[in-house]
PDB file of C-alpha atoms in Angstrom:
ATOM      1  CA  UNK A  22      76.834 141.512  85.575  1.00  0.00           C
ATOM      2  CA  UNK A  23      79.513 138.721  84.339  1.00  0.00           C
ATOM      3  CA  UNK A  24      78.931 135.068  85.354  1.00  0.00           C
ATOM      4  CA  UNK A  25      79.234 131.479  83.312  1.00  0.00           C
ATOM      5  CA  UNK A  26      77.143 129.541  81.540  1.00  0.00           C
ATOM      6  CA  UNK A  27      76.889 126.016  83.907  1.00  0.00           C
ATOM      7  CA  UNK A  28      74.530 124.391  81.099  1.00  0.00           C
ATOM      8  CA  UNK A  29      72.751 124.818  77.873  1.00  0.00           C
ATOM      9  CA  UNK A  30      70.367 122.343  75.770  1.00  0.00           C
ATOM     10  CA  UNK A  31      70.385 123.421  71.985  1.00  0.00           C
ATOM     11  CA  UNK A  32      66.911 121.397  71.567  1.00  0.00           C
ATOM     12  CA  UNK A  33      64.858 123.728  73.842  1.00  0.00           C
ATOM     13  CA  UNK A  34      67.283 126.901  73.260  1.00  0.00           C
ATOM     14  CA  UNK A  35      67.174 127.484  77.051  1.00  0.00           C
ATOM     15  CA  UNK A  36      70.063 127.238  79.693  1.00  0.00           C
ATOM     16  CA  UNK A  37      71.469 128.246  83.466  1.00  0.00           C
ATOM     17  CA  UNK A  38      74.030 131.030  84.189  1.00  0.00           C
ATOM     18  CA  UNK A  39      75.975 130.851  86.947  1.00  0.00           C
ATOM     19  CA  UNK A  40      76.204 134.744  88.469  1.00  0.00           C
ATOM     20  CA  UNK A  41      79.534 136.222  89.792  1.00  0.00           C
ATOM     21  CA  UNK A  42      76.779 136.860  92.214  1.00  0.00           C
ATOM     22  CA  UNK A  43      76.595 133.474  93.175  1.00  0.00           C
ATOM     23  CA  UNK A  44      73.390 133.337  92.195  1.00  0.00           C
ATOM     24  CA  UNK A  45      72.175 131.190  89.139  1.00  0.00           C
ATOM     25  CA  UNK A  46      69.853 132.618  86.450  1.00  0.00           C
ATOM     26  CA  UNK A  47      67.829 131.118  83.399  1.00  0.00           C
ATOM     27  CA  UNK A  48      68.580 131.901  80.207  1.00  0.00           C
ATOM     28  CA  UNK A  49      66.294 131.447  76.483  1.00  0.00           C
ATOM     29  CA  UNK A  50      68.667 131.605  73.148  1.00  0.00           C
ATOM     30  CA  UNK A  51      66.691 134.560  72.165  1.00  0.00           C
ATOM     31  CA  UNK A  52      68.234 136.789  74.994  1.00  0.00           C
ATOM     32  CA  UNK A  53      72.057 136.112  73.507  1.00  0.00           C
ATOM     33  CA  UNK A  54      73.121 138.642  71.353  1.00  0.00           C
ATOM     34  CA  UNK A  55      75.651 137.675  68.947  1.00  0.00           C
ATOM     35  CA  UNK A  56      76.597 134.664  66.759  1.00  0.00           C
ATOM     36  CA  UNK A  57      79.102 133.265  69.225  1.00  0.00           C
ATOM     37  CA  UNK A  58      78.850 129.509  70.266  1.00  0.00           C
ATOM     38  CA  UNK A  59      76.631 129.084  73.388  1.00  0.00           C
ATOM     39  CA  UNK A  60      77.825 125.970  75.732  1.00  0.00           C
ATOM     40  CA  UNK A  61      78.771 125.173  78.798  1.00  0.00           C
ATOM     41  CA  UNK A  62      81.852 127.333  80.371  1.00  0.00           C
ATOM     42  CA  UNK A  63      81.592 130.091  78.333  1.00  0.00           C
ATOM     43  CA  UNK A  64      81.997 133.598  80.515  1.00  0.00           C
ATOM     44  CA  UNK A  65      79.412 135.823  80.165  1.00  0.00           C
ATOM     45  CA  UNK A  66      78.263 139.875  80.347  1.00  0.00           C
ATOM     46  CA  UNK A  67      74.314 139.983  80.966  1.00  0.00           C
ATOM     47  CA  UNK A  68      71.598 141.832  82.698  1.00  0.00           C
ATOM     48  CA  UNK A  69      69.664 140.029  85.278  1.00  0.00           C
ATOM     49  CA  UNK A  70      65.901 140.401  85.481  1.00  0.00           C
ATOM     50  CA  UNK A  71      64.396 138.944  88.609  1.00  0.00           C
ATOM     51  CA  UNK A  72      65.975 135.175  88.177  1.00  0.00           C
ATOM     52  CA  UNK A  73      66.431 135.664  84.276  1.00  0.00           C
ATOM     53  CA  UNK A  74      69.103 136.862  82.505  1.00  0.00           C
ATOM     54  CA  UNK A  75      68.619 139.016  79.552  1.00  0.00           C
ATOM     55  CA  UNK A  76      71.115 140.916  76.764  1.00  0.00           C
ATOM     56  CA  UNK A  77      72.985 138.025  77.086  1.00  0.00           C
ATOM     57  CA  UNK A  78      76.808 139.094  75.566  1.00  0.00           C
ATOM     58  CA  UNK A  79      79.239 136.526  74.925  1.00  0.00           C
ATOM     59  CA  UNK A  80      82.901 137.239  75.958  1.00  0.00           C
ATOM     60  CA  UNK A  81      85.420 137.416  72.972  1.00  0.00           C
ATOM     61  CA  UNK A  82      87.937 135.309  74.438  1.00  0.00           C
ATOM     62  CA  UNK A  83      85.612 132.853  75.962  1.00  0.00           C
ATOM     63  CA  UNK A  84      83.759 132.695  72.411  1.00  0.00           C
ATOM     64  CA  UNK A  85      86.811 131.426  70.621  1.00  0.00           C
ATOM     65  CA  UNK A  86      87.750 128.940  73.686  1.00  0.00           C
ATOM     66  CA  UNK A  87      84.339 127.138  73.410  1.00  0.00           C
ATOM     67  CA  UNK A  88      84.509 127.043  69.175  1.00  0.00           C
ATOM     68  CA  UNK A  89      87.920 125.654  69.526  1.00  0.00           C
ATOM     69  CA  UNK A  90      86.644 123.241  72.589  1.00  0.00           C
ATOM     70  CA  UNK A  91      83.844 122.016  69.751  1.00  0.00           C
ATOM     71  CA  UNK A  92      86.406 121.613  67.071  1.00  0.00           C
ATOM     72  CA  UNK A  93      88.521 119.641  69.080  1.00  0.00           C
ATOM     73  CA  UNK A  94      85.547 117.805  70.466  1.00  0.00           C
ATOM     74  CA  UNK A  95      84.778 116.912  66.941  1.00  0.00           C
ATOM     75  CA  UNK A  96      87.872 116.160  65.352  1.00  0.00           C
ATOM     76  CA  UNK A  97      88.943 113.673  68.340  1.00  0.00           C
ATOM     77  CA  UNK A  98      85.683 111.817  67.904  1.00  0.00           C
ATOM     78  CA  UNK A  99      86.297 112.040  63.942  1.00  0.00           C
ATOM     79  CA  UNK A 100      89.675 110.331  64.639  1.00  0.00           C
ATOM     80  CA  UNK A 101      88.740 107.685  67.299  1.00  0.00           C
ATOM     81  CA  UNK A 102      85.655 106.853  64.386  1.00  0.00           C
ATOM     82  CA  UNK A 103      88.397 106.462  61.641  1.00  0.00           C
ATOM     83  CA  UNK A 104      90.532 104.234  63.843  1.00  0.00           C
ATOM     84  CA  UNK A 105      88.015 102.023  65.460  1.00  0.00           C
ATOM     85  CA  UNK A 106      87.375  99.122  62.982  1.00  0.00           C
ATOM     86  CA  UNK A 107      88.651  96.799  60.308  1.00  0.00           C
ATOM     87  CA  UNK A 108      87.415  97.892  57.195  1.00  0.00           C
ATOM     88  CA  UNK A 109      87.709  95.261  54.255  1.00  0.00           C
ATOM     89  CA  UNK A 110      85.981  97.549  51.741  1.00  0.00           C
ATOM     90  CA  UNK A 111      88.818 100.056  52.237  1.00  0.00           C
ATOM     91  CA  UNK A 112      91.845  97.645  52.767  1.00  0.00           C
ATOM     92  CA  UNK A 113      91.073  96.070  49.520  1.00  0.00           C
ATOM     93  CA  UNK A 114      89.641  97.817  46.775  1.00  0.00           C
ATOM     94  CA  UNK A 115      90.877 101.217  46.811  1.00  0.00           C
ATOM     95  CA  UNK A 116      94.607 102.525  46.152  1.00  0.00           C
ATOM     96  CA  UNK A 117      93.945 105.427  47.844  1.00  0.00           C
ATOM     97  CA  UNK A 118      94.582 106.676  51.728  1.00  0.00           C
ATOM     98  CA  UNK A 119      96.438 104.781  54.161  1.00  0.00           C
ATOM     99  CA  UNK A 120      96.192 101.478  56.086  1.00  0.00           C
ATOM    100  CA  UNK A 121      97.926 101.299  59.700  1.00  0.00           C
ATOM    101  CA  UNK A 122     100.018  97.914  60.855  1.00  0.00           C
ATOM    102  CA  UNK A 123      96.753  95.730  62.338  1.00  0.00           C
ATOM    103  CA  UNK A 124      95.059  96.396  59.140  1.00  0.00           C
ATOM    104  CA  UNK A 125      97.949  95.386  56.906  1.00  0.00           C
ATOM    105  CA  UNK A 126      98.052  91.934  59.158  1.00  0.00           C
ATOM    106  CA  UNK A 127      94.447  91.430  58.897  1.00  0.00           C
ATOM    107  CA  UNK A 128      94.458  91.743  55.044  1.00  0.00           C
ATOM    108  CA  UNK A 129      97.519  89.439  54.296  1.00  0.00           C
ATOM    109  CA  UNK A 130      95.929  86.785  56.630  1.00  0.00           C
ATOM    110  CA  UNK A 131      92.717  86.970  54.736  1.00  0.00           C
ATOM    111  CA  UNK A 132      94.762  87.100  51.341  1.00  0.00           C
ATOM    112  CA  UNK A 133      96.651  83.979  52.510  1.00  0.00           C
ATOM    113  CA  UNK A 134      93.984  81.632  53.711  1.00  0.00           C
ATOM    114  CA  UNK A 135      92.256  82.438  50.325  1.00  0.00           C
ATOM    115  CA  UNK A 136      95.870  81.732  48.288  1.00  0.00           C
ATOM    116  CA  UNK A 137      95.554  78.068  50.456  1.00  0.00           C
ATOM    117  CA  UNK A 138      92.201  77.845  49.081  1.00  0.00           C
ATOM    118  CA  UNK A 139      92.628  78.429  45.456  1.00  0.00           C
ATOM    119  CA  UNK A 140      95.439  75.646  46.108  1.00  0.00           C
ATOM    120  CA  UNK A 141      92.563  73.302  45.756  1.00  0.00           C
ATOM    121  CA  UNK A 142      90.685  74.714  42.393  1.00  0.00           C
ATOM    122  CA  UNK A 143      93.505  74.573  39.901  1.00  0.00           C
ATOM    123  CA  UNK A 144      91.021  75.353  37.076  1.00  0.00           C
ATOM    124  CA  UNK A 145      90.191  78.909  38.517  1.00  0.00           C
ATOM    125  CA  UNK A 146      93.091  79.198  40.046  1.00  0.00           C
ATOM    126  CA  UNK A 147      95.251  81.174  37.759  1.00  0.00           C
ATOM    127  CA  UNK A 148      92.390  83.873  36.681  1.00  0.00           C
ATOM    128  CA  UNK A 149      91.355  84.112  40.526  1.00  0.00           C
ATOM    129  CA  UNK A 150      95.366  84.672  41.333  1.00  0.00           C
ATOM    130  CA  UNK A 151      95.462  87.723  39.483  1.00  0.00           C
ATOM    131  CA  UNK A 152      93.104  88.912  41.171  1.00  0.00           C
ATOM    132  CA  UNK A 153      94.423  88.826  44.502  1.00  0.00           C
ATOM    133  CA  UNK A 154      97.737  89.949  43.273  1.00  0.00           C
ATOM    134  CA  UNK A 155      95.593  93.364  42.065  1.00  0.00           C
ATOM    135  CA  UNK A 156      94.222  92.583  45.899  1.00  0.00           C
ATOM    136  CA  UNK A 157      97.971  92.500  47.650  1.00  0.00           C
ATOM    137  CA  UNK A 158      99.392  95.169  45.692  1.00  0.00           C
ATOM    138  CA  UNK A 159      96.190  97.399  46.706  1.00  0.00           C
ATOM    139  CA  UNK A 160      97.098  96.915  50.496  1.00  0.00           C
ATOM    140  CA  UNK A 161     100.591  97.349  49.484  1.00  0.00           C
ATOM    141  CA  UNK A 162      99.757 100.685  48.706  1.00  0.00           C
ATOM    142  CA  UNK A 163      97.920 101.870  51.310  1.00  0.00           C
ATOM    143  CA  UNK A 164     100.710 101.053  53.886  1.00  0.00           C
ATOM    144  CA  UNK A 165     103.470 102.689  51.851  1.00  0.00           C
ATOM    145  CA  UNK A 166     100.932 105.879  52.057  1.00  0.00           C
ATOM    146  CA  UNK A 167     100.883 105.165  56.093  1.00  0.00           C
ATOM    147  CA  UNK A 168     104.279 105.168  56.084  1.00  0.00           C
ATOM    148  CA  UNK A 169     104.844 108.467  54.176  1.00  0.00           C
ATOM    149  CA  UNK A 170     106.536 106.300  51.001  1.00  0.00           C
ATOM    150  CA  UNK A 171     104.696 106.245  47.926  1.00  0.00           C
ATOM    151  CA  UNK A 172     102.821 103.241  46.912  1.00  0.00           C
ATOM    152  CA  UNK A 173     104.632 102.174  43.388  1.00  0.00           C
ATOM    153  CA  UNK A 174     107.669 100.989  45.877  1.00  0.00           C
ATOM    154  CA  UNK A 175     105.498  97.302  46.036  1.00  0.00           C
ATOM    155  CA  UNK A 176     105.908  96.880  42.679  1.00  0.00           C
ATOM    156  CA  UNK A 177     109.436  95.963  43.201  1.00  0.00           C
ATOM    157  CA  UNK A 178     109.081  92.162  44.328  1.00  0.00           C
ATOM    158  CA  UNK A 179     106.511  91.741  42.113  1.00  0.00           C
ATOM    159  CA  UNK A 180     108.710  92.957  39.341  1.00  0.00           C
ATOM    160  CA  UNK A 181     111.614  90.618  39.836  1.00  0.00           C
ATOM    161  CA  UNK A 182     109.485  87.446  40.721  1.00  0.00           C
ATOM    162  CA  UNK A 183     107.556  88.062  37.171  1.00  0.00           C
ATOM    163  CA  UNK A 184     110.602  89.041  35.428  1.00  0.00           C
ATOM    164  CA  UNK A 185     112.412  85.594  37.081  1.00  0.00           C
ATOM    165  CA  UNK A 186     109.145  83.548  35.646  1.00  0.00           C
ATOM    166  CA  UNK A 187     109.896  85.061  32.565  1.00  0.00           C
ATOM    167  CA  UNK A 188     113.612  84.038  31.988  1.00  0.00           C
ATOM    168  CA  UNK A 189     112.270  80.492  32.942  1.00  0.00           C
ATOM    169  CA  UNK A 190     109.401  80.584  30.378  1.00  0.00           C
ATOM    170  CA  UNK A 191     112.435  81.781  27.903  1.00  0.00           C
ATOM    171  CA  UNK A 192     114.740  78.965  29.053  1.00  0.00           C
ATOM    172  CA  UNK A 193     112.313  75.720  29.342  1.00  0.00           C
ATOM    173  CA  UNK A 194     109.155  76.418  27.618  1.00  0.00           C
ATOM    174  CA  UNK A 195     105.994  77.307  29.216  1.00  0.00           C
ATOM    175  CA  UNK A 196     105.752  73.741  30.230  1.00  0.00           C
ATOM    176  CA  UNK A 197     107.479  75.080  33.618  1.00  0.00           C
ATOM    177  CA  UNK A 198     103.943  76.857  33.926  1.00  0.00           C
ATOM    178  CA  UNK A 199     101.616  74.037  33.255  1.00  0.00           C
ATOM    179  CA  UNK A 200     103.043  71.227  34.757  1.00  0.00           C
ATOM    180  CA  UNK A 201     105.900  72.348  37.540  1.00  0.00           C
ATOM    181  CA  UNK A 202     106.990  68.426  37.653  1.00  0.00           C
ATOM    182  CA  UNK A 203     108.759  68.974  33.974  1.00  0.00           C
ATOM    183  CA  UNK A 204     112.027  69.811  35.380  1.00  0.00           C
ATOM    184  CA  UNK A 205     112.403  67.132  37.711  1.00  0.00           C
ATOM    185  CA  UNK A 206     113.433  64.511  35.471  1.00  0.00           C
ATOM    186  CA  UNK A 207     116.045  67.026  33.610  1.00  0.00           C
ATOM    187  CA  UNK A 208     119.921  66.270  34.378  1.00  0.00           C
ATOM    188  CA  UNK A 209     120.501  68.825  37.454  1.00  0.00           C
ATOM    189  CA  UNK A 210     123.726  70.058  35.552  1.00  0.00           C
ATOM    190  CA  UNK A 211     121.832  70.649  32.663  1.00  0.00           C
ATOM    191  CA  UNK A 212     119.183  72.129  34.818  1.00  0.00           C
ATOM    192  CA  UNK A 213     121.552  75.443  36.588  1.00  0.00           C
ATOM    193  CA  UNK A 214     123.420  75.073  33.113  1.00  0.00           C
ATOM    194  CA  UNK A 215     120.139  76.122  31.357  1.00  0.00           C
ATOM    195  CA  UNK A 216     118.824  78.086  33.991  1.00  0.00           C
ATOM    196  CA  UNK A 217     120.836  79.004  36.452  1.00  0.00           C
ATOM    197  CA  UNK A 218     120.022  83.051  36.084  1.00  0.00           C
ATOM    198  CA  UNK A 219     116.717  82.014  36.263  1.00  0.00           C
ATOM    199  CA  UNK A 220     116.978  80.580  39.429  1.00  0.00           C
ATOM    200  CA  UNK A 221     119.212  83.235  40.433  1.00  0.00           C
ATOM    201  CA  UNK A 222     116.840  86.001  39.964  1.00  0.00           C
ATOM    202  CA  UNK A 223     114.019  84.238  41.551  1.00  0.00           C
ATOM    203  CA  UNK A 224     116.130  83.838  44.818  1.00  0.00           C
ATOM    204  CA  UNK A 225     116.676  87.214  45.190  1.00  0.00           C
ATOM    205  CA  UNK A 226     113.110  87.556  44.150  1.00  0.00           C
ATOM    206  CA  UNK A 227     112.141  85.612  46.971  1.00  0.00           C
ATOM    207  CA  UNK A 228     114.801  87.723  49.693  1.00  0.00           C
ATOM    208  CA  UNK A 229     113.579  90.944  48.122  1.00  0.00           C
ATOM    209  CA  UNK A 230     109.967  89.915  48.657  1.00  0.00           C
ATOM    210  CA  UNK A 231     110.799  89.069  52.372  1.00  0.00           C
ATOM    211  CA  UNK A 232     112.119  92.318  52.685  1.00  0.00           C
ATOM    212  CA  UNK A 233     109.237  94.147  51.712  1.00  0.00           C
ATOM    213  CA  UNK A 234     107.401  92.193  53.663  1.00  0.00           C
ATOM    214  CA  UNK A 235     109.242  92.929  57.032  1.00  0.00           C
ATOM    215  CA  UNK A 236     109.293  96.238  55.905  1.00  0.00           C
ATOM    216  CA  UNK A 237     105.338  96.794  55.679  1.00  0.00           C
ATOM    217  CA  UNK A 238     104.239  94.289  58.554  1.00  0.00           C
ATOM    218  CA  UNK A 239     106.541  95.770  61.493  1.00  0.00           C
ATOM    219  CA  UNK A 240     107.779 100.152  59.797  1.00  0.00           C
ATOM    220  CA  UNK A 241     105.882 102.539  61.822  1.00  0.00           C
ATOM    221  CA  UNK A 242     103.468 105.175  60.908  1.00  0.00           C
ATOM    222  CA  UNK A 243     104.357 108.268  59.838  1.00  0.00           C
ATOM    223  CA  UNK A 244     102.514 110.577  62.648  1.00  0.00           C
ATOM    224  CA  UNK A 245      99.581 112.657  61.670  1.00  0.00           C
ATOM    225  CA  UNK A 246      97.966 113.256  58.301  1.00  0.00           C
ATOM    226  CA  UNK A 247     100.235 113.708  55.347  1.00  0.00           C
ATOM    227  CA  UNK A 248      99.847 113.903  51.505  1.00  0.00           C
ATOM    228  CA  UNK A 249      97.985 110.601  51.638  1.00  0.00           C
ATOM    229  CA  UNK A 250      95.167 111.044  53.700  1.00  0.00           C
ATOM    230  CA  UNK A 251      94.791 111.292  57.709  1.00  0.00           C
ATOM    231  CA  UNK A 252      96.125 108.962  60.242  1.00  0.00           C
ATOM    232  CA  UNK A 253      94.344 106.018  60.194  1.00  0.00           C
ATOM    233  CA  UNK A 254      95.040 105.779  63.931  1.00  0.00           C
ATOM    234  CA  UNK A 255      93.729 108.769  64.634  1.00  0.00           C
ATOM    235  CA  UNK A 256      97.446 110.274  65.767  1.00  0.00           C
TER     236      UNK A 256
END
């Protein structure tokens, strides 16, 4: 006789079969024959025995419906698990996998508020800023990856603003560093005279930074996994 399994508990190994019959037998683990995944809506060939059914066969195509109906089970709760919460351990300190829009917000308001901070503890402030540049370009990263680019692209602003500090150092002295004041009593025509490329380079420093930016805050994600790791949405 054929029928459908209506329920099975995997603790006690027992479950109910719904007869094409209309009738509605018990079932133990034992009595399935086969390796085939036992749950609910799975069709059935078995032999009843009073209210019991017994040489329990699973149906091939009803086998590989409930195995697929458990992968999917598990992979959707896998993905609403990996897109549920902020994680801070993940946004900052690894390079690797990908970090969706509301993450990317969270960690440059965090990143911010602490730049305000370190505002106010000049004598730490330079080792301390290094660090959350390694912190920035980390998050960087990870939403290039989201996006499908690859994370070096972040680099870029940071690569003209440093290079722009540079020509400045070359131009006035490193007294631009240590006391940012030293300029202001220079003549301003000897000022662009002097540096003028300087400046020039640290304004499109500044746009290019803007840029990128716009360009991580508000680009979309690229839709389900790619070389990077698995949507961090869960999409």
């Amino acid at each position: 006789m054929r029928g459908e399994i209506l329920s099975y508990d995997d603790a006690t190994g027992t479950g109910l079969i719904s007869g094409d019959d209309s009738l509605r037998y018990g079932f133990a683990r034992t009595a399935v024959q086969g390796d085939g995944a036992v749950a609910a809506g799975v069709r059935v060939d078995f032999v009843p025995e009073g209210m019991e059914a017994t040489q329990i066969m699973l149906l091939p195509s009803a086998t590989a419906a409930a195995a697929f109906g458990q992968a999917a089970g598990a992979a959707a709760s896998a993905s609403a698990e990996s897109g549920s919460g902020y994680d801070i351990k993940t946004a900052f300190f690894s390079f690797k996998g990908r970090l969706r829009r509301r993450d990317f917000w969270i960690s440059w308001a965090i990143l911010f508020v602490v730049g305000l901070v370190l505002n106010f503890v000049p004598k730490v402030s330079f080792i301390l800023g290094l660090v959350l540049m390694v912190l920035h370009l980390a998050v960087g990263f990870k939403r290039f990856h989201d996006m499908g680019k690859p994370g070096w692209l972040v680099v870029i602003p940071w690569a003209l603003w440093y290079a722009s500090l540079a020509m400045l150092v070359s131009a006035f002295g490193l007294s631009v560093l240590s006391d940012p004041n030293a300029m202001q009593s220079m003549d301003p025509e000897l000022l662009f005279a002097t540096g003028g490329a300087a400046f020039g380079l640290m304004f499109l420093a500044g746009l290019v930074s803007f840029g990128f930016w716009m360009w991580l805050g508000f680009g979309g994600s690229q839709p389900g996994p790619n070389k990077y790791g698995p949507n961090p949405k869960g999409e």
